[in-house]
Amino acid sequence: MVIAEDSVLLREGLTRLLTDRGHEVVAGVGDGDALIKTITELAAQGTLPDVVVADVRMPPTHTDEGVKAAVQLRKHHPGLGVLVLSQYVEEQYATELLAGSSHGVGYLLKDRVAEVREFVDAVVRVARGGTALDPEVVAQLLGRSRKQDVLAGLTPREREVLGLMAEGRTNSAIARQLVVSDGAVEKHVSNIFLKLGLSQSDGDHRRVLAVLTYLNS
């Protein structure tokens, strides 16, 4: 993986945290241009990493260089997982990142890094093509999406399940969180797919498509 973070201390800390747990960090960079250059060079060598962990805001303006670089990289390298870190929930950046390919994306608040196991699990999940969204990000985006007609048919419980799906949780994890049976969760998920018009022909991607439906609505 490649880590893009302008704070040397945080970049080195993330590198140490991940390497101590058996993951290979092939490069660390401090700005968006360096990130794009590094990934381009690695891809040319046939060694494209599984995932990039990038800060949303990096030099020179410290506004959106990181997420812009991430979006650009995903356009040129669809198989590259991208997990962005942000100090705050920034809906525009979250939706911009999630509006493209339906897998291998993540958006976490930097505070989540302190929860080491959850953070490492999120990095691995994104590297494998899954999604990892911070609960705070999901809460804000879901709150905004409640006004949209596309989700009008979902029950409060189905919205809750969809929110947990957006965090990257499995059906079993959702069941434990809501203190219900796995079967109950499976029923809610099936109803969500049905109400959002996602047929079985969409296969395993239905789960991510359901999440993107409300994030982009």
PDB file of C-alpha atoms in Angstrom:
ATOM      1  CA  MET A   1       0.000   0.000   0.000  1.00  0.00           C
ATOM      2  CA  VAL A   2       0.923   3.668  -0.310  1.00  0.00           C
ATOM      3  CA  ILE A   3       0.288   6.275   2.376  1.00  0.00           C
ATOM      4  CA  ALA A   4      -0.260   9.932   1.442  1.00  0.00           C
ATOM      5  CA  GLU A   5      -0.190  12.264   4.447  1.00  0.00           C
ATOM      6  CA  ASP A   6       1.591  15.606   4.784  1.00  0.00           C
ATOM      7  CA  SER A   7       2.137  15.214   8.537  1.00  0.00           C
ATOM      8  CA  VAL A   8       5.399  13.276   8.825  1.00  0.00           C
ATOM      9  CA  LEU A   9       4.537  12.056  12.306  1.00  0.00           C
ATOM     10  CA  LEU A  10       1.144  10.703  11.261  1.00  0.00           C
ATOM     11  CA  ARG A  11       2.543   9.218   8.051  1.00  0.00           C
ATOM     12  CA  GLU A  12       5.280   7.406   9.930  1.00  0.00           C
ATOM     13  CA  GLY A  13       2.806   6.371  12.607  1.00  0.00           C
ATOM     14  CA  LEU A  14       0.435   4.845  10.062  1.00  0.00           C
ATOM     15  CA  THR A  15       3.324   3.082   8.363  1.00  0.00           C
ATOM     16  CA  ARG A  16       4.518   1.581  11.637  1.00  0.00           C
ATOM     17  CA  LEU A  17       1.002   0.622  12.694  1.00  0.00           C
ATOM     18  CA  LEU A  18       0.326  -1.250   9.455  1.00  0.00           C
ATOM     19  CA  THR A  19       3.741  -2.861   9.012  1.00  0.00           C
ATOM     20  CA  ASP A  20       3.659  -4.135  12.598  1.00  0.00           C
ATOM     21  CA  ARG A  21       0.520  -6.027  11.614  1.00  0.00           C
ATOM     22  CA  GLY A  22       2.070  -7.670   8.579  1.00  0.00           C
ATOM     23  CA  HIS A  23       1.077  -5.241   5.836  1.00  0.00           C
ATOM     24  CA  GLU A  24       3.604  -3.888   3.335  1.00  0.00           C
ATOM     25  CA  VAL A  25       3.832  -0.122   2.864  1.00  0.00           C
ATOM     26  CA  VAL A  26       5.813   0.459  -0.333  1.00  0.00           C
ATOM     27  CA  ALA A  27       5.846   4.267  -0.216  1.00  0.00           C
ATOM     28  CA  GLY A  28       4.882   7.306   1.833  1.00  0.00           C
ATOM     29  CA  VAL A  29       4.296  10.726   0.243  1.00  0.00           C
ATOM     30  CA  GLY A  30       3.324  14.188   1.454  1.00  0.00           C
ATOM     31  CA  ASP A  31       1.136  15.695  -1.284  1.00  0.00           C
ATOM     32  CA  GLY A  32      -1.316  14.837  -4.048  1.00  0.00           C
ATOM     33  CA  ASP A  33       1.097  15.292  -6.946  1.00  0.00           C
ATOM     34  CA  ALA A  34       3.619  12.960  -5.333  1.00  0.00           C
ATOM     35  CA  LEU A  35       0.850  10.406  -4.765  1.00  0.00           C
ATOM     36  CA  ILE A  36      -0.181  10.432  -8.429  1.00  0.00           C
ATOM     37  CA  LYS A  37       3.457  10.224  -9.566  1.00  0.00           C
ATOM     38  CA  THR A  38       4.209   7.324  -7.226  1.00  0.00           C
ATOM     39  CA  ILE A  39       1.160   5.286  -8.240  1.00  0.00           C
ATOM     40  CA  THR A  40       1.823   5.964 -11.936  1.00  0.00           C
ATOM     41  CA  GLU A  41       5.409   4.736 -11.587  1.00  0.00           C
ATOM     42  CA  LEU A  42       4.385   1.643  -9.642  1.00  0.00           C
ATOM     43  CA  ALA A  43       1.687   0.816 -12.191  1.00  0.00           C
ATOM     44  CA  ALA A  44       4.231   1.152 -15.014  1.00  0.00           C
ATOM     45  CA  GLN A  45       6.417  -1.363 -13.184  1.00  0.00           C
ATOM     46  CA  GLY A  46       3.493  -3.753 -12.831  1.00  0.00           C
ATOM     47  CA  THR A  47       3.418  -3.356  -9.043  1.00  0.00           C
ATOM     48  CA  LEU A  48       0.213  -1.369  -8.493  1.00  0.00           C
ATOM     49  CA  PRO A  49      -0.576  -1.501  -4.748  1.00  0.00           C
ATOM     50  CA  ASP A  50      -3.854  -2.886  -3.421  1.00  0.00           C
ATOM     51  CA  VAL A  51      -4.799   0.297  -1.590  1.00  0.00           C
ATOM     52  CA  VAL A  52      -3.897   3.937  -1.019  1.00  0.00           C
ATOM     53  CA  VAL A  53      -4.495   5.589   2.343  1.00  0.00           C
ATOM     54  CA  ALA A  54      -4.697   9.347   1.743  1.00  0.00           C
ATOM     55  CA  ASP A  55      -5.498  12.505   3.679  1.00  0.00           C
ATOM     56  CA  VAL A  56      -8.291  14.563   2.120  1.00  0.00           C
ATOM     57  CA  ARG A  57      -6.393  17.849   2.603  1.00  0.00           C
ATOM     58  CA  MET A  58      -2.766  18.119   1.558  1.00  0.00           C
ATOM     59  CA  PRO A  59      -0.328  20.759   0.255  1.00  0.00           C
ATOM     60  CA  PRO A  60      -0.156  23.228  -1.324  1.00  0.00           C
ATOM     61  CA  THR A  61      -3.601  24.650  -0.410  1.00  0.00           C
ATOM     62  CA  HIS A  62      -4.655  22.087   2.213  1.00  0.00           C
ATOM     63  CA  THR A  63      -8.179  21.969   0.795  1.00  0.00           C
ATOM     64  CA  ASP A  64      -8.967  19.033  -1.498  1.00  0.00           C
ATOM     65  CA  GLU A  65      -5.689  17.914  -3.088  1.00  0.00           C
ATOM     66  CA  GLY A  66      -5.817  14.498  -1.475  1.00  0.00           C
ATOM     67  CA  VAL A  67      -9.337  13.552  -2.493  1.00  0.00           C
ATOM     68  CA  LYS A  68      -8.847  14.982  -5.995  1.00  0.00           C
ATOM     69  CA  ALA A  69      -5.770  12.806  -6.409  1.00  0.00           C
ATOM     70  CA  ALA A  70      -7.742   9.808  -5.132  1.00  0.00           C
ATOM     71  CA  VAL A  71     -10.593  10.389  -7.582  1.00  0.00           C
ATOM     72  CA  GLN A  72      -8.140  10.805 -10.462  1.00  0.00           C
ATOM     73  CA  LEU A  73      -6.281   7.635  -9.538  1.00  0.00           C
ATOM     74  CA  ARG A  74      -9.483   5.594  -9.400  1.00  0.00           C
ATOM     75  CA  LYS A  75     -10.370   6.753 -12.914  1.00  0.00           C
ATOM     76  CA  HIS A  76      -7.047   5.559 -14.288  1.00  0.00           C
ATOM     77  CA  HIS A  77      -6.682   2.508 -12.031  1.00  0.00           C
ATOM     78  CA  PRO A  78     -10.174   1.103 -11.252  1.00  0.00           C
ATOM     79  CA  GLY A  79      -8.682  -1.807  -9.319  1.00  0.00           C
ATOM     80  CA  LEU A  80      -6.903   0.474  -6.853  1.00  0.00           C
ATOM     81  CA  GLY A  81      -8.536   0.656  -3.441  1.00  0.00           C
ATOM     82  CA  VAL A  82      -8.688   4.143  -1.926  1.00  0.00           C
ATOM     83  CA  LEU A  83      -9.251   4.929   1.740  1.00  0.00           C
ATOM     84  CA  VAL A  84      -9.293   8.649   2.541  1.00  0.00           C
ATOM     85  CA  LEU A  85      -8.875  10.158   5.990  1.00  0.00           C
ATOM     86  CA  SER A  86     -10.421  13.450   7.058  1.00  0.00           C
ATOM     87  CA  GLN A  87     -10.502  15.556  10.194  1.00  0.00           C
ATOM     88  CA  TYR A  88     -14.191  16.310   9.684  1.00  0.00           C
ATOM     89  CA  VAL A  89     -17.155  14.941   7.757  1.00  0.00           C
ATOM     90  CA  GLU A  90     -17.078  16.709   4.380  1.00  0.00           C
ATOM     91  CA  GLU A  91     -20.085  15.532   2.383  1.00  0.00           C
ATOM     92  CA  GLN A  92     -18.929  16.899  -0.957  1.00  0.00           C
ATOM     93  CA  TYR A  93     -15.658  15.001  -0.834  1.00  0.00           C
ATOM     94  CA  ALA A  94     -17.282  11.816   0.431  1.00  0.00           C
ATOM     95  CA  THR A  95     -19.893  11.748  -2.307  1.00  0.00           C
ATOM     96  CA  GLU A  96     -17.335  12.702  -4.977  1.00  0.00           C
ATOM     97  CA  LEU A  97     -15.178   9.752  -4.036  1.00  0.00           C
ATOM     98  CA  LEU A  98     -18.095   7.334  -3.776  1.00  0.00           C
ATOM     99  CA  ALA A  99     -19.744   8.424  -7.018  1.00  0.00           C
ATOM    100  CA  GLY A 100     -17.383   6.381  -9.182  1.00  0.00           C
ATOM    101  CA  SER A 101     -16.679   2.673  -8.987  1.00  0.00           C
ATOM    102  CA  SER A 102     -18.885   0.717  -6.612  1.00  0.00           C
ATOM    103  CA  HIS A 103     -16.155  -1.031  -4.652  1.00  0.00           C
ATOM    104  CA  GLY A 104     -12.773  -0.511  -3.048  1.00  0.00           C
ATOM    105  CA  VAL A 105     -13.525   2.835  -1.407  1.00  0.00           C
ATOM    106  CA  GLY A 106     -13.432   4.139   2.141  1.00  0.00           C
ATOM    107  CA  TYR A 107     -13.857   7.402   4.039  1.00  0.00           C
ATOM    108  CA  LEU A 108     -12.860   7.535   7.696  1.00  0.00           C
ATOM    109  CA  LEU A 109     -12.399  10.294  10.224  1.00  0.00           C
ATOM    110  CA  LYS A 110      -8.846  10.549  11.542  1.00  0.00           C
ATOM    111  CA  ASP A 111     -10.063   9.884  15.078  1.00  0.00           C
ATOM    112  CA  ARG A 112     -10.898   6.362  13.870  1.00  0.00           C
ATOM    113  CA  VAL A 113      -7.173   5.634  13.477  1.00  0.00           C
ATOM    114  CA  ALA A 114      -6.953   5.507  17.274  1.00  0.00           C
ATOM    115  CA  GLU A 115      -9.224   2.457  17.160  1.00  0.00           C
ATOM    116  CA  VAL A 116      -6.420   0.370  15.707  1.00  0.00           C
ATOM    117  CA  ARG A 117      -8.270  -2.873  15.042  1.00  0.00           C
ATOM    118  CA  GLU A 118     -11.180  -1.142  13.303  1.00  0.00           C
ATOM    119  CA  PHE A 119      -8.814   0.985  11.236  1.00  0.00           C
ATOM    120  CA  VAL A 120      -6.685  -1.949  10.080  1.00  0.00           C
ATOM    121  CA  ASP A 121      -9.835  -3.949   9.304  1.00  0.00           C
ATOM    122  CA  ALA A 122     -11.080  -1.033   7.193  1.00  0.00           C
ATOM    123  CA  VAL A 123      -7.812  -0.832   5.249  1.00  0.00           C
ATOM    124  CA  VAL A 124      -7.924  -4.565   4.533  1.00  0.00           C
ATOM    125  CA  ARG A 125     -11.590  -4.432   3.533  1.00  0.00           C
ATOM    126  CA  VAL A 126     -10.974  -1.614   1.029  1.00  0.00           C
ATOM    127  CA  ALA A 127      -7.886  -3.385  -0.341  1.00  0.00           C
ATOM    128  CA  ARG A 128     -10.085  -6.419  -1.031  1.00  0.00           C
ATOM    129  CA  GLY A 129     -12.666  -4.357  -2.900  1.00  0.00           C
ATOM    130  CA  GLY A 130     -15.067  -3.625  -0.063  1.00  0.00           C
ATOM    131  CA  THR A 131     -16.302  -0.377   1.453  1.00  0.00           C
ATOM    132  CA  ALA A 132     -15.432   1.290   4.746  1.00  0.00           C
ATOM    133  CA  LEU A 133     -17.374   4.376   5.770  1.00  0.00           C
ATOM    134  CA  ASP A 134     -17.110   6.113   9.108  1.00  0.00           C
ATOM    135  CA  PRO A 135     -20.349   5.956  11.127  1.00  0.00           C
ATOM    136  CA  GLU A 136     -20.344   9.776  11.365  1.00  0.00           C
ATOM    137  CA  VAL A 137     -20.087  10.064   7.591  1.00  0.00           C
ATOM    138  CA  VAL A 138     -22.947   7.610   7.169  1.00  0.00           C
ATOM    139  CA  ALA A 139     -25.086   9.462   9.716  1.00  0.00           C
ATOM    140  CA  GLN A 140     -24.708  12.796   7.935  1.00  0.00           C
ATOM    141  CA  LEU A 141     -25.194  11.433   4.445  1.00  0.00           C
ATOM    142  CA  LEU A 142     -28.133   9.316   5.505  1.00  0.00           C
ATOM    143  CA  GLY A 143     -29.695  12.317   7.245  1.00  0.00           C
ATOM    144  CA  ARG A 144     -29.412  14.313   4.027  1.00  0.00           C
ATOM    145  CA  SER A 145     -30.758  11.478   1.929  1.00  0.00           C
ATOM    146  CA  ARG A 146     -33.914  11.118   4.023  1.00  0.00           C
ATOM    147  CA  LYS A 147     -35.306  14.034   2.072  1.00  0.00           C
ATOM    148  CA  GLN A 148     -34.944  12.164  -1.210  1.00  0.00           C
ATOM    149  CA  ASP A 149     -37.880  10.350  -2.763  1.00  0.00           C
ATOM    150  CA  VAL A 150     -35.712   7.394  -3.797  1.00  0.00           C
ATOM    151  CA  LEU A 151     -35.599   6.236  -0.180  1.00  0.00           C
ATOM    152  CA  ALA A 152     -39.131   7.198   0.761  1.00  0.00           C
ATOM    153  CA  GLY A 153     -40.291   3.599   0.731  1.00  0.00           C
ATOM    154  CA  LEU A 154     -37.803   2.350   3.323  1.00  0.00           C
ATOM    155  CA  THR A 155     -38.911   1.776   6.897  1.00  0.00           C
ATOM    156  CA  PRO A 156     -36.925   3.303   9.786  1.00  0.00           C
ATOM    157  CA  ARG A 157     -35.421  -0.117  10.523  1.00  0.00           C
ATOM    158  CA  GLU A 158     -34.454  -0.612   6.875  1.00  0.00           C
ATOM    159  CA  ARG A 159     -32.741   2.796   6.909  1.00  0.00           C
ATOM    160  CA  GLU A 160     -30.859   1.727  10.016  1.00  0.00           C
ATOM    161  CA  VAL A 161     -29.748  -1.493   8.346  1.00  0.00           C
ATOM    162  CA  LEU A 162     -28.714   0.426   5.220  1.00  0.00           C
ATOM    163  CA  GLY A 163     -26.647   2.787   7.346  1.00  0.00           C
ATOM    164  CA  LEU A 164     -24.796  -0.135   8.927  1.00  0.00           C
ATOM    165  CA  MET A 165     -24.292  -1.692   5.506  1.00  0.00           C
ATOM    166  CA  ALA A 166     -22.645   1.570   4.429  1.00  0.00           C
ATOM    167  CA  GLU A 167     -20.161   1.231   7.278  1.00  0.00           C
ATOM    168  CA  GLY A 168     -19.058  -2.033   5.669  1.00  0.00           C
ATOM    169  CA  ARG A 169     -20.668  -4.332   8.237  1.00  0.00           C
ATOM    170  CA  THR A 170     -21.697  -7.882   7.350  1.00  0.00           C
ATOM    171  CA  ASN A 171     -25.204  -9.195   8.002  1.00  0.00           C
ATOM    172  CA  SER A 172     -23.966 -11.002  11.112  1.00  0.00           C
ATOM    173  CA  ALA A 173     -22.348  -7.842  12.443  1.00  0.00           C
ATOM    174  CA  ILE A 174     -25.541  -5.880  11.793  1.00  0.00           C
ATOM    175  CA  ALA A 175     -27.532  -8.531  13.653  1.00  0.00           C
ATOM    176  CA  ARG A 176     -25.253  -8.224  16.672  1.00  0.00           C
ATOM    177  CA  GLN A 177     -25.449  -4.427  16.584  1.00  0.00           C
ATOM    178  CA  LEU A 178     -29.260  -4.399  16.414  1.00  0.00           C
ATOM    179  CA  VAL A 179     -29.681  -7.427  18.694  1.00  0.00           C
ATOM    180  CA  VAL A 180     -31.790  -9.324  16.167  1.00  0.00           C
ATOM    181  CA  SER A 181     -31.421 -12.613  14.326  1.00  0.00           C
ATOM    182  CA  ASP A 182     -29.375 -13.057  11.160  1.00  0.00           C
ATOM    183  CA  GLY A 183     -32.589 -14.043   9.419  1.00  0.00           C
ATOM    184  CA  ALA A 184     -34.251 -10.768  10.362  1.00  0.00           C
ATOM    185  CA  VAL A 185     -31.336  -8.824   8.900  1.00  0.00           C
ATOM    186  CA  GLU A 186     -31.409 -10.890   5.711  1.00  0.00           C
ATOM    187  CA  LYS A 187     -35.103 -10.059   5.342  1.00  0.00           C
ATOM    188  CA  HIS A 188     -34.455  -6.334   5.799  1.00  0.00           C
ATOM    189  CA  VAL A 189     -31.610  -6.428   3.266  1.00  0.00           C
ATOM    190  CA  SER A 190     -33.800  -8.247   0.743  1.00  0.00           C
ATOM    191  CA  ASN A 191     -36.531  -5.638   1.217  1.00  0.00           C
ATOM    192  CA  ILE A 192     -34.004  -2.840   0.702  1.00  0.00           C
ATOM    193  CA  PHE A 193     -32.824  -4.405  -2.565  1.00  0.00           C
ATOM    194  CA  LEU A 194     -36.427  -4.817  -3.714  1.00  0.00           C
ATOM    195  CA  LYS A 195     -37.477  -1.263  -2.855  1.00  0.00           C
ATOM    196  CA  LEU A 196     -34.402   0.239  -4.505  1.00  0.00           C
ATOM    197  CA  GLY A 197     -34.999  -1.753  -7.668  1.00  0.00           C
ATOM    198  CA  LEU A 198     -31.834  -3.862  -7.409  1.00  0.00           C
ATOM    199  CA  SER A 199     -32.445  -7.243  -9.012  1.00  0.00           C
ATOM    200  CA  GLN A 200     -30.569 -10.489  -8.443  1.00  0.00           C
ATOM    201  CA  SER A 201     -28.865  -9.956 -11.794  1.00  0.00           C
ATOM    202  CA  ASP A 202     -26.765  -7.272 -10.067  1.00  0.00           C
ATOM    203  CA  GLY A 203     -25.175 -10.079  -8.045  1.00  0.00           C
ATOM    204  CA  ASP A 204     -22.948  -9.368  -5.069  1.00  0.00           C
ATOM    205  CA  HIS A 205     -22.673  -5.710  -6.074  1.00  0.00           C
ATOM    206  CA  ARG A 206     -26.257  -5.100  -4.952  1.00  0.00           C
ATOM    207  CA  ARG A 207     -25.019  -4.395  -1.446  1.00  0.00           C
ATOM    208  CA  VAL A 208     -22.692  -1.631  -2.577  1.00  0.00           C
ATOM    209  CA  LEU A 209     -25.196  -0.331  -5.140  1.00  0.00           C
ATOM    210  CA  ALA A 210     -27.779   0.000  -2.372  1.00  0.00           C
ATOM    211  CA  VAL A 211     -25.361   2.075  -0.321  1.00  0.00           C
ATOM    212  CA  LEU A 212     -24.398   4.251  -3.276  1.00  0.00           C
ATOM    213  CA  THR A 213     -28.040   4.824  -4.116  1.00  0.00           C
ATOM    214  CA  TYR A 214     -28.642   6.796  -0.968  1.00  0.00           C
ATOM    215  CA  LEU A 215     -25.180   8.369  -0.800  1.00  0.00           C
ATOM    216  CA  ASN A 216     -25.648   9.792  -4.307  1.00  0.00           C
ATOM    217  CA  SER A 217     -29.341  10.640  -3.970  1.00  0.00           C
TER     218      SER A 217
END
